[in-house]
Coordinates of C-alpha atoms and ligand atoms in Angstrom, one line a residue:
M1 CA -23.3 14.7 17.8
S2 CA -22.3 11.8 18.4
H3 CA -20.6 9.3 16.2
R4 CA -22.1 5.3 16.2
F5 CA -19.5 3.0 15.2
C6 CA -20.5 -0.9 14.2
R7 CA -17.7 -2.8 14.5
V8 CA -18.0 -5.7 11.6
S9 CA -16.9 -8.9 12.5
A10 CA -14.1 -10.8 10.2
S11 CA -16.5 -13.1 8.5
E12 CA -18.9 -10.4 7.4
L13 CA -15.8 -8.2 5.8
C14 CA -15.2 -11.6 4.0
A15 CA -18.4 -11.2 2.5
L16 CA -18.1 -8.0 1.7
L17 CA -14.3 -8.4 0.6
R18 CA -16.0 -11.7 -2.0
P19 CA -18.4 -10.2 -4.0
R20 CA -20.0 -13.0 -6.2
R21 CA -20.0 -10.9 -9.4
W22 CA -16.4 -10.0 -10.2
T23 CA -16.5 -6.9 -12.1
V24 CA -13.3 -6.0 -10.3
V25 CA -10.3 -7.6 -7.9
L26 CA -9.5 -6.9 -4.7
V27 CA -6.6 -4.7 -4.9
T28 CA -5.8 -4.2 -0.9
T29 CA -6.4 -5.6 2.0
P30 CA -8.3 -4.4 5.1
C31 CA -5.0 -3.7 6.1
F32 CA -3.9 -1.7 3.4
A33 CA -0.9 -4.1 2.1
P34 CA -1.4 -4.1 -1.9
I35 CA -2.9 -7.6 -3.3
I36 CA -0.3 -8.3 -6.3
W37 CA -2.5 -9.1 -9.2
D38 CA -1.4 -8.9 -13.6
G39 CA -2.5 -4.9 -14.2
T40 CA -1.0 -3.8 -10.7
F41 CA 2.6 -3.1 -11.0
D42 CA 4.6 -1.8 -14.2
S43 CA 8.1 -4.5 -13.9
A44 CA 9.8 -1.4 -16.3
I45 CA 9.0 1.2 -13.2
L46 CA 10.2 -1.6 -10.8
D47 CA 13.1 -3.4 -12.0
T48 CA 14.8 0.0 -11.3
P49 CA 15.3 -0.5 -7.5
F50 CA 16.0 -3.6 -7.6
R51 CA 18.6 -4.1 -9.7
N52 CA 21.5 -4.3 -6.7
T53 CA 19.0 -6.4 -4.9
T54 CA 19.7 -10.4 -4.5
I55 CA 17.1 -13.2 -4.3
G56 CA 16.9 -16.4 -2.8
L57 CA 14.7 -18.9 -3.7
T58 CA 14.6 -21.9 -1.1
V59 CA 12.5 -25.4 -2.1
F60 CA 12.6 -28.7 -1.3
A61 CA 13.9 -31.8 -3.2
I62 CA 13.6 -34.9 -0.6
K63 CA 13.5 -38.7 -1.3
R64 CA 11.3 -38.7 -4.9
Y65 CA 10.4 -35.1 -5.0
V66 CA 14.0 -34.7 -6.4
V67 CA 12.1 -35.5 -9.8
F68 CA 10.1 -32.5 -10.4
L69 CA 13.6 -30.6 -10.0
K70 CA 14.7 -30.9 -13.2
V71 CA 11.3 -28.6 -14.4
F72 CA 11.0 -26.5 -11.6
L73 CA 14.7 -24.6 -12.7
E74 CA 14.6 -24.3 -16.0
T75 CA 10.7 -22.6 -16.2
A76 CA 11.9 -20.8 -13.0
D77 CA 15.2 -19.9 -14.8
K78 CA 12.7 -18.6 -17.8
C79 CA 10.3 -16.7 -16.0
F80 CA 11.7 -15.7 -11.6
M81 CA 13.7 -12.4 -11.4
V82 CA 14.6 -11.8 -15.0
G83 CA 17.5 -9.5 -14.8
H84 CA 18.5 -9.8 -11.2
K85 CA 19.7 -11.9 -9.4
V86 CA 18.9 -15.4 -7.7
N87 CA 20.7 -18.0 -5.7
Y88 CA 18.9 -21.1 -5.5
Y89 CA 18.4 -22.9 -2.5
V90 CA 17.9 -26.8 -3.0
F91 CA 17.4 -28.8 0.0
T92 CA 17.8 -32.6 -0.8
D93 CA 19.0 -35.5 0.3
Q94 CA 19.6 -36.4 -3.3
H95 CA 22.8 -34.8 -4.4
A96 CA 23.8 -37.0 -6.8
D97 CA 20.4 -37.2 -8.8
V98 CA 19.9 -33.0 -8.4
P99 CA 20.0 -31.9 -12.2
N100 CA 22.5 -30.2 -13.6
V101 CA 20.5 -27.0 -15.6
L102 CA 23.0 -24.1 -17.0
L103 CA 21.7 -21.1 -15.6
Q104 CA 21.5 -17.0 -16.5
E105 CA 25.0 -16.1 -16.2
G106 CA 25.5 -15.5 -12.4
W107 CA 23.1 -17.5 -11.0
Q108 CA 24.1 -20.4 -9.2
V109 CA 22.0 -23.8 -7.6
V110 CA 23.3 -24.3 -4.0
N111 CA 22.9 -27.7 -2.6
L112 CA 21.9 -27.4 1.0
E113 CA 22.1 -31.2 2.4
V114 CA 19.7 -32.0 4.8
C115 CA 18.0 -35.2 6.2
N116 CA 14.9 -36.5 5.2
Y117 CA 11.8 -37.6 7.7
P118 CA 9.8 -40.5 7.2
C119 CA 6.3 -39.5 5.9
W120 CA 5.6 -36.0 4.0
Q121 CA 4.1 -34.3 6.7
G122 CA 7.2 -35.0 8.6
V123 CA 9.5 -32.9 5.3
S124 CA 6.8 -30.6 4.8
M125 CA 6.8 -28.9 8.3
H126 CA 10.9 -29.5 9.0
R127 CA 10.7 -27.2 5.8
M128 CA 10.5 -24.4 8.4
E129 CA 12.8 -25.4 10.8
M130 CA 15.8 -26.4 8.0
I131 CA 15.2 -22.5 6.7
S132 CA 15.0 -21.6 10.2
N133 CA 18.8 -22.8 10.5
F134 CA 20.7 -21.5 7.1
S135 CA 19.0 -18.1 7.4
K136 CA 20.9 -17.8 10.0
K137 CA 23.7 -19.1 8.8
C138 CA 23.8 -18.6 6.1
F139 CA 20.7 -16.4 3.7
L140 CA 21.3 -13.8 6.2
H141 CA 25.0 -12.8 3.9
E142 CA 24.0 -13.7 1.0
V143 CA 20.8 -12.6 0.0
D144 CA 18.3 -9.9 0.8
Y145 CA 14.6 -11.9 0.1
L146 CA 13.8 -15.0 0.8
V147 CA 11.1 -16.4 -1.3
C148 CA 10.3 -19.9 -0.1
L149 CA 8.1 -22.4 -2.9
D150 CA 7.0 -25.7 -2.6
E151 CA 8.9 -27.9 -5.8
D152 CA 5.6 -29.6 -7.3
M153 CA 4.9 -26.8 -9.2
M154 CA 6.0 -25.4 -13.0
L155 CA 7.2 -21.5 -13.4
S156 CA 4.3 -20.8 -16.1
D157 CA 4.7 -16.8 -16.9
H158 CA 6.5 -13.7 -15.3
L159 CA 7.3 -13.5 -11.9
G160 CA 9.5 -11.2 -10.9
V161 CA 10.2 -8.0 -7.8
E162 CA 6.4 -6.6 -7.9
I163 CA 6.0 -9.6 -5.3
L164 CA 9.4 -8.6 -2.6
F165 CA 8.5 -7.0 0.1
S166 CA 9.2 -7.7 3.7
L167 CA 6.0 -10.1 4.5
F168 CA 4.4 -11.9 2.2
G169 CA 1.7 -14.6 1.6
T170 CA -0.4 -15.7 -1.3
L171 CA -3.7 -16.1 -1.7
H172 CA -4.3 -20.3 -1.5
P173 CA -6.3 -21.1 -4.3
G174 CA -8.9 -23.3 -3.1
F175 CA -10.4 -20.6 -0.9
Y176 CA -9.5 -17.0 -1.9
I177 CA -13.3 -16.6 -3.2
A178 CA -14.8 -19.1 -0.7
D179 CA -16.4 -18.4 2.1
H180 CA -15.2 -17.2 6.0
Q181 CA -16.6 -19.7 7.6
T182 CA -14.6 -22.8 4.9
F183 CA -11.5 -21.9 5.0
T184 CA -9.3 -24.7 7.0
Y185 CA -7.8 -22.1 10.0
E186 CA -7.0 -24.8 13.0
H187 CA -10.0 -25.3 14.6
C188 CA -8.1 -27.4 17.6
S189 CA -7.8 -25.8 20.7
L190 CA -4.9 -27.6 22.5
S191 CA -2.8 -26.7 19.0
Q192 CA -0.7 -23.7 19.2
A193 CA -1.8 -22.9 15.5
H194 CA -5.5 -22.4 17.0
F195 CA -7.6 -20.0 14.7
P196 CA -10.0 -17.9 16.8
R197 CA -13.3 -18.3 15.6
D198 CA -14.6 -15.0 13.3
E199 CA -11.1 -14.0 13.1
G200 CA -8.4 -13.8 10.0
Y201 CA -9.3 -12.5 6.7
F202 CA -7.3 -14.3 3.9
Y203 CA -6.3 -18.0 4.2
Y204 CA -3.0 -18.4 2.8
A205 CA -1.3 -21.3 0.8
G206 CA 1.7 -23.1 2.9
G207 CA 3.5 -23.2 -1.0
F208 CA 4.8 -19.4 -1.7
F209 CA 5.3 -17.2 1.2
G210 CA 8.9 -14.9 1.6
G211 CA 9.9 -11.4 2.7
S212 CA 13.5 -10.1 3.6
V213 CA 15.6 -12.2 5.9
L214 CA 14.6 -11.0 8.5
Q215 CA 11.0 -11.3 8.8
V216 CA 11.5 -15.1 6.8
H217 CA 14.5 -15.9 9.6
R218 CA 11.3 -14.8 12.3
L219 CA 8.7 -16.2 10.4
T220 CA 10.4 -20.0 9.8
K221 CA 11.5 -20.2 13.7
A222 CA 8.5 -18.7 15.2
C223 CA 6.5 -21.5 13.5
H224 CA 9.0 -23.9 14.1
Q225 CA 9.1 -23.4 17.5
V226 CA 5.1 -24.0 18.1
M227 CA 5.3 -26.6 15.6
M228 CA 8.1 -28.8 18.5
V229 CA 5.5 -27.9 21.6
D230 CA 2.5 -29.1 19.7
H231 CA 4.8 -31.8 18.9
T232 CA 5.3 -32.0 22.8
N233 CA 1.8 -31.9 23.4
H234 CA 1.2 -34.5 20.9
I235 CA -0.7 -32.6 18.3
E236 CA -0.1 -31.8 15.2
A237 CA -2.1 -29.4 13.5
E238 CA -4.5 -31.1 10.1
W239 CA -2.4 -28.8 7.6
H240 CA 0.8 -29.0 9.7
D241 CA 2.4 -26.3 8.5
E242 CA 0.3 -24.3 6.3
S243 CA -1.9 -24.4 9.8
H244 CA 0.6 -21.9 11.4
L245 CA 1.5 -20.1 8.6
N246 CA -1.6 -19.2 8.6
K247 CA -1.8 -19.0 12.3
Y248 CA 1.7 -16.4 12.2
L249 CA -0.2 -14.2 9.2
L250 CA -2.3 -14.1 11.5
C251 CA -0.3 -12.1 14.4
H252 CA 2.2 -10.8 11.8
K253 CA 0.2 -9.1 9.3
P254 CA 2.0 -9.0 5.4
T255 CA 2.9 -6.2 3.6
K256 CA 2.5 -8.1 0.4
V257 CA -0.7 -10.0 -0.7
L258 CA -0.2 -12.0 -4.0
S259 CA -3.1 -13.3 -5.7
P260 CA -4.1 -17.0 -7.1
E261 CA -2.3 -15.7 -10.6
Y262 CA 1.1 -16.5 -7.8
L263 CA -0.2 -20.2 -6.8
W264 CA -2.9 -22.3 -8.9
D265 CA -3.8 -25.6 -9.9
E266 CA -5.4 -26.1 -13.4
R267 CA -6.6 -30.0 -12.9
M268 CA -7.6 -28.9 -9.4
L269 CA -9.8 -25.8 -10.0
C270 CA -11.6 -24.1 -12.8
R271 CA -10.0 -20.6 -13.6
P272 CA -12.0 -17.8 -13.3
P273 CA -11.6 -14.8 -16.1
F274 CA -10.5 -12.0 -14.2
L275 CA -7.4 -14.4 -13.9
R276 CA -5.3 -13.4 -16.7
K277 CA -2.2 -15.3 -15.6
L278 CA -0.7 -18.2 -13.7
R279 CA 2.4 -17.8 -13.3
Y280 CA 3.3 -20.6 -10.8
V281 CA 1.2 -23.7 -11.0
A282 CA 0.7 -27.3 -10.2
M283 CA 2.9 -29.9 -11.4
P284 CA 1.1 -33.7 -12.2
K285 CA 1.8 -35.6 -9.6
N286 CA 1.5 -39.0 -8.3
H287 CA 0.5 -39.5 -4.5
Q288 CA 0.8 -43.4 -4.3
A289 CA 3.8 -43.1 -6.4
L290 CA 5.4 -40.9 -4.3
W291 CA 4.2 -41.4 -0.6
N292 CA 1.9 -43.9 -0.8
R293 CA -0.7 -41.3 0.9
Ligands
UDP301 N1 8.1 -32.5 0.3 C1 9.8 -32.8 -0.4 N2 9.4 -34.8 -0.6 C2 8.7 -35.1 0.0 C3 7.8 -34.1 0.3 C4 7.3 -33.2 0.6 O1 11.3 -32.5 -0.9 O2 9.2 -36.1 0.2 C5 8.2 -31.0 -0.8 C6 8.3 -30.4 -1.4 O3 9.1 -28.4 -1.9 C7 7.3 -30.9 -2.3 C8 7.0 -30.1 0.1 O4 7.5 -30.6 0.8 O5 6.9 -29.1 -2.8 C9 5.0 -30.0 0.2 O6 4.6 -31.3 -0.1 P1 3.3 -31.4 -1.2 O7 4.1 -30.4 -2.6 O8 3.5 -32.9 -0.9 O9 2.2 -30.9 -0.6 P2 1.1 -30.5 -1.0 O10 1.4 -29.4 -2.0 O11 0.4 -31.2 -1.9 O12 -0.4 -29.8 0.0
MN302 MN1 3.0 -29.1 -3.0

């Protein structure tokens, strides 16, 4: 008897993965990477194997974005990796304005001097370069994992070791139930971030990714290199570093995926009932005042 296999396209699979009626949530990717939602893990069990793990959190506070830092650090101190050892790496050009936040014993804030760039896209994109450089220079010797976050956000619930794995990305809250055709992958074929049509199952957010230092070093180095190729060719992907992150994660599948609990914007999005926790949420921000953008 012969078996007939039919190849399901990425967009068809996406449609299957996103049922219109959400009674359950998707808990693994088609590559069997777990998708982390409230209820899919038990911190009491997970904390033990990570007891001797040090986690580095990278955050950029360049130019006026330093105003978000106090709330970011204060809320991280309460919610981020509680019970574990954390190094905060604050990349800034505004040392004098970095707030002195009292952190848990043994935790430290390391200020890393970096230059700024003339536009916010420049800052956003050069994060890859800076994380890559510092990974090689110090993170590889200082921490086991890196968690790379946007800074115009605050933590609002437990965010712990359940996210850690060799490489993880976070479902973009604007697209996690969207149709595949609406994902804002890069469609310009000249860009290194170009995304072949009908590929990719998820659209990942630029503001939350991480993994082992080695994997993050590889990711950030690769993304920086291809952004430089684009730059030489006078091309910039529409969603900047996020476009390149998505392309990288197409070719290097994450071993864990974080649900939109891990990145949410209450002002922009209507919270569905299955989103039981909001762990990391956008702060109100005045784009005009920050960048005239
Ligand atoms: N950023 C910064 N200074 C800037 C612009 C951006 O420090 O002038 C950093 C900051 O950490 C911010 C991240 O780059 O969270 C990404 O930029 P933004 O949050 O404005 O992008 P969006 O979330 O609006 O796409
Ligand atoms: Mn942001």
